Amino acid sequence: GGDRTEPLGGGRPVGLVPGRCVEIDDGLRAVPCTVDAPVIVARGVAGTSCPVGSVAVVLPYRTEQVCVAPPGMPGG
């Protein structure tokens, strides 16, 4: 015995994956995609470069970032 199951997400932001839309307010959270919702185009190690036209948003635990493209960008 002694096995403890990790809660889903382990305290990390959930759903912040490429193709998902986000709301950038006082934090970053996945939201349903709308015509004016920014979209995640990439996710990786903090400090890596993002695709042209997107901006890096470092996640709260500072080791990962998502690259967020503004609404209305092609390819979304």
PDB file of C-alpha atoms in Angstrom:
ATOM      1  CA  GLY A   1       0.000   0.000   0.000  1.00  0.00           C
ATOM      2  CA  GLY A   2       0.975   3.602   0.472  1.00  0.00           C
ATOM      3  CA  ASP A   3       0.225   4.583  -3.111  1.00  0.00           C
ATOM      4  CA  ARG A   4      -1.313   8.012  -3.357  1.00  0.00           C
ATOM      5  CA  THR A   5      -2.830   9.146  -6.617  1.00  0.00           C
ATOM      6  CA  GLU A   6      -1.912  12.608  -7.814  1.00  0.00           C
ATOM      7  CA  PRO A   7      -4.875  14.910  -8.333  1.00  0.00           C
ATOM      8  CA  LEU A   8      -5.432  15.630 -11.987  1.00  0.00           C
ATOM      9  CA  GLY A   9      -3.136  18.389 -13.166  1.00  0.00           C
ATOM     10  CA  GLY A  10      -1.028  18.322 -10.010  1.00  0.00           C
ATOM     11  CA  GLY A  11      -1.757  21.989  -9.344  1.00  0.00           C
ATOM     12  CA  ARG A  12      -0.632  22.992 -12.821  1.00  0.00           C
ATOM     13  CA  PRO A  13      -2.857  24.863 -15.247  1.00  0.00           C
ATOM     14  CA  VAL A  14      -4.955  22.326 -17.107  1.00  0.00           C
ATOM     15  CA  GLY A  15      -5.936  22.485 -20.744  1.00  0.00           C
ATOM     16  CA  LEU A  16      -3.232  24.925 -21.794  1.00  0.00           C
ATOM     17  CA  VAL A  17      -2.288  23.053 -24.937  1.00  0.00           C
ATOM     18  CA  PRO A  18      -1.807  24.165 -28.551  1.00  0.00           C
ATOM     19  CA  GLY A  19      -5.117  24.713 -30.268  1.00  0.00           C
ATOM     20  CA  ARG A  20      -6.923  25.752 -27.110  1.00  0.00           C
ATOM     21  CA  CYS A  21      -8.048  29.310 -26.535  1.00  0.00           C
ATOM     22  CA  VAL A  22      -7.169  31.250 -23.419  1.00  0.00           C
ATOM     23  CA  GLU A  23      -8.186  34.256 -21.436  1.00  0.00           C
ATOM     24  CA  ILE A  24      -5.310  36.395 -20.222  1.00  0.00           C
ATOM     25  CA  ASP A  25      -6.548  38.404 -17.301  1.00  0.00           C
ATOM     26  CA  ASP A  26      -4.931  38.208 -13.887  1.00  0.00           C
ATOM     27  CA  GLY A  27      -3.711  34.809 -14.974  1.00  0.00           C
ATOM     28  CA  LEU A  28      -4.082  32.402 -17.827  1.00  0.00           C
ATOM     29  CA  ARG A  29      -6.957  29.994 -18.246  1.00  0.00           C
ATOM     30  CA  ALA A  30      -8.374  27.850 -20.987  1.00  0.00           C
ATOM     31  CA  VAL A  31     -11.696  29.099 -22.328  1.00  0.00           C
ATOM     32  CA  PRO A  32     -14.013  28.106 -25.169  1.00  0.00           C
ATOM     33  CA  CYS A  33     -12.778  29.555 -28.451  1.00  0.00           C
ATOM     34  CA  THR A  34     -14.531  32.676 -29.666  1.00  0.00           C
ATOM     35  CA  VAL A  35     -13.717  35.073 -32.470  1.00  0.00           C
ATOM     36  CA  ASP A  36     -11.793  37.297 -30.069  1.00  0.00           C
ATOM     37  CA  ALA A  37     -10.100  34.727 -27.864  1.00  0.00           C
ATOM     38  CA  PRO A  38      -6.308  34.404 -28.128  1.00  0.00           C
ATOM     39  CA  VAL A  39      -5.184  30.919 -29.106  1.00  0.00           C
ATOM     40  CA  ILE A  40      -2.238  28.812 -27.920  1.00  0.00           C
ATOM     41  CA  VAL A  41       0.018  27.943 -30.828  1.00  0.00           C
ATOM     42  CA  ALA A  42       2.827  26.187 -28.950  1.00  0.00           C
ATOM     43  CA  ARG A  43       3.925  25.050 -25.516  1.00  0.00           C
ATOM     44  CA  GLY A  44       7.425  24.399 -24.301  1.00  0.00           C
ATOM     45  CA  VAL A  45      10.234  25.206 -21.922  1.00  0.00           C
ATOM     46  CA  ALA A  46      10.261  28.757 -20.583  1.00  0.00           C
ATOM     47  CA  GLY A  47      12.698  30.956 -22.464  1.00  0.00           C
ATOM     48  CA  THR A  48      12.391  29.262 -25.835  1.00  0.00           C
ATOM     49  CA  SER A  49      11.339  31.318 -28.823  1.00  0.00           C
ATOM     50  CA  CYS A  50       7.767  31.420 -30.033  1.00  0.00           C
ATOM     51  CA  PRO A  51       6.447  31.365 -33.594  1.00  0.00           C
ATOM     52  CA  VAL A  52       6.333  34.743 -35.331  1.00  0.00           C
ATOM     53  CA  GLY A  53       3.315  36.767 -34.281  1.00  0.00           C
ATOM     54  CA  SER A  54       2.768  35.014 -30.978  1.00  0.00           C
ATOM     55  CA  VAL A  55       3.886  35.998 -27.509  1.00  0.00           C
ATOM     56  CA  ALA A  56       5.374  33.866 -24.739  1.00  0.00           C
ATOM     57  CA  VAL A  57       3.395  33.599 -21.534  1.00  0.00           C
ATOM     58  CA  VAL A  58       5.342  31.874 -18.758  1.00  0.00           C
ATOM     59  CA  LEU A  59       3.177  29.612 -16.628  1.00  0.00           C
ATOM     60  CA  PRO A  60       2.979  30.179 -12.857  1.00  0.00           C
ATOM     61  CA  TYR A  61       5.504  27.504 -11.944  1.00  0.00           C
ATOM     62  CA  ARG A  62       8.008  29.226 -14.276  1.00  0.00           C
ATOM     63  CA  THR A  63       9.460  26.193 -16.019  1.00  0.00           C
ATOM     64  CA  GLU A  64       7.048  26.110 -18.945  1.00  0.00           C
ATOM     65  CA  GLN A  65       5.537  28.660 -21.247  1.00  0.00           C
ATOM     66  CA  VAL A  66       2.803  28.793 -23.838  1.00  0.00           C
ATOM     67  CA  CYS A  67       2.987  30.802 -27.037  1.00  0.00           C
ATOM     68  CA  VAL A  68      -0.225  32.739 -27.490  1.00  0.00           C
ATOM     69  CA  ALA A  69      -1.294  34.245 -30.789  1.00  0.00           C
ATOM     70  CA  PRO A  70      -3.683  37.195 -30.793  1.00  0.00           C
ATOM     71  CA  PRO A  71      -7.238  36.666 -32.032  1.00  0.00           C
ATOM     72  CA  GLY A  72      -7.812  36.582 -35.744  1.00  0.00           C
ATOM     73  CA  MET A  73      -4.466  35.072 -36.660  1.00  0.00           C
ATOM     74  CA  PRO A  74      -4.562  32.677 -39.591  1.00  0.00           C
ATOM     75  CA  GLY A  75      -4.129  29.019 -38.849  1.00  0.00           C
ATOM     76  CA  GLY A  76      -6.278  29.043 -35.751  1.00  0.00           C
TER      77      GLY A  76
END
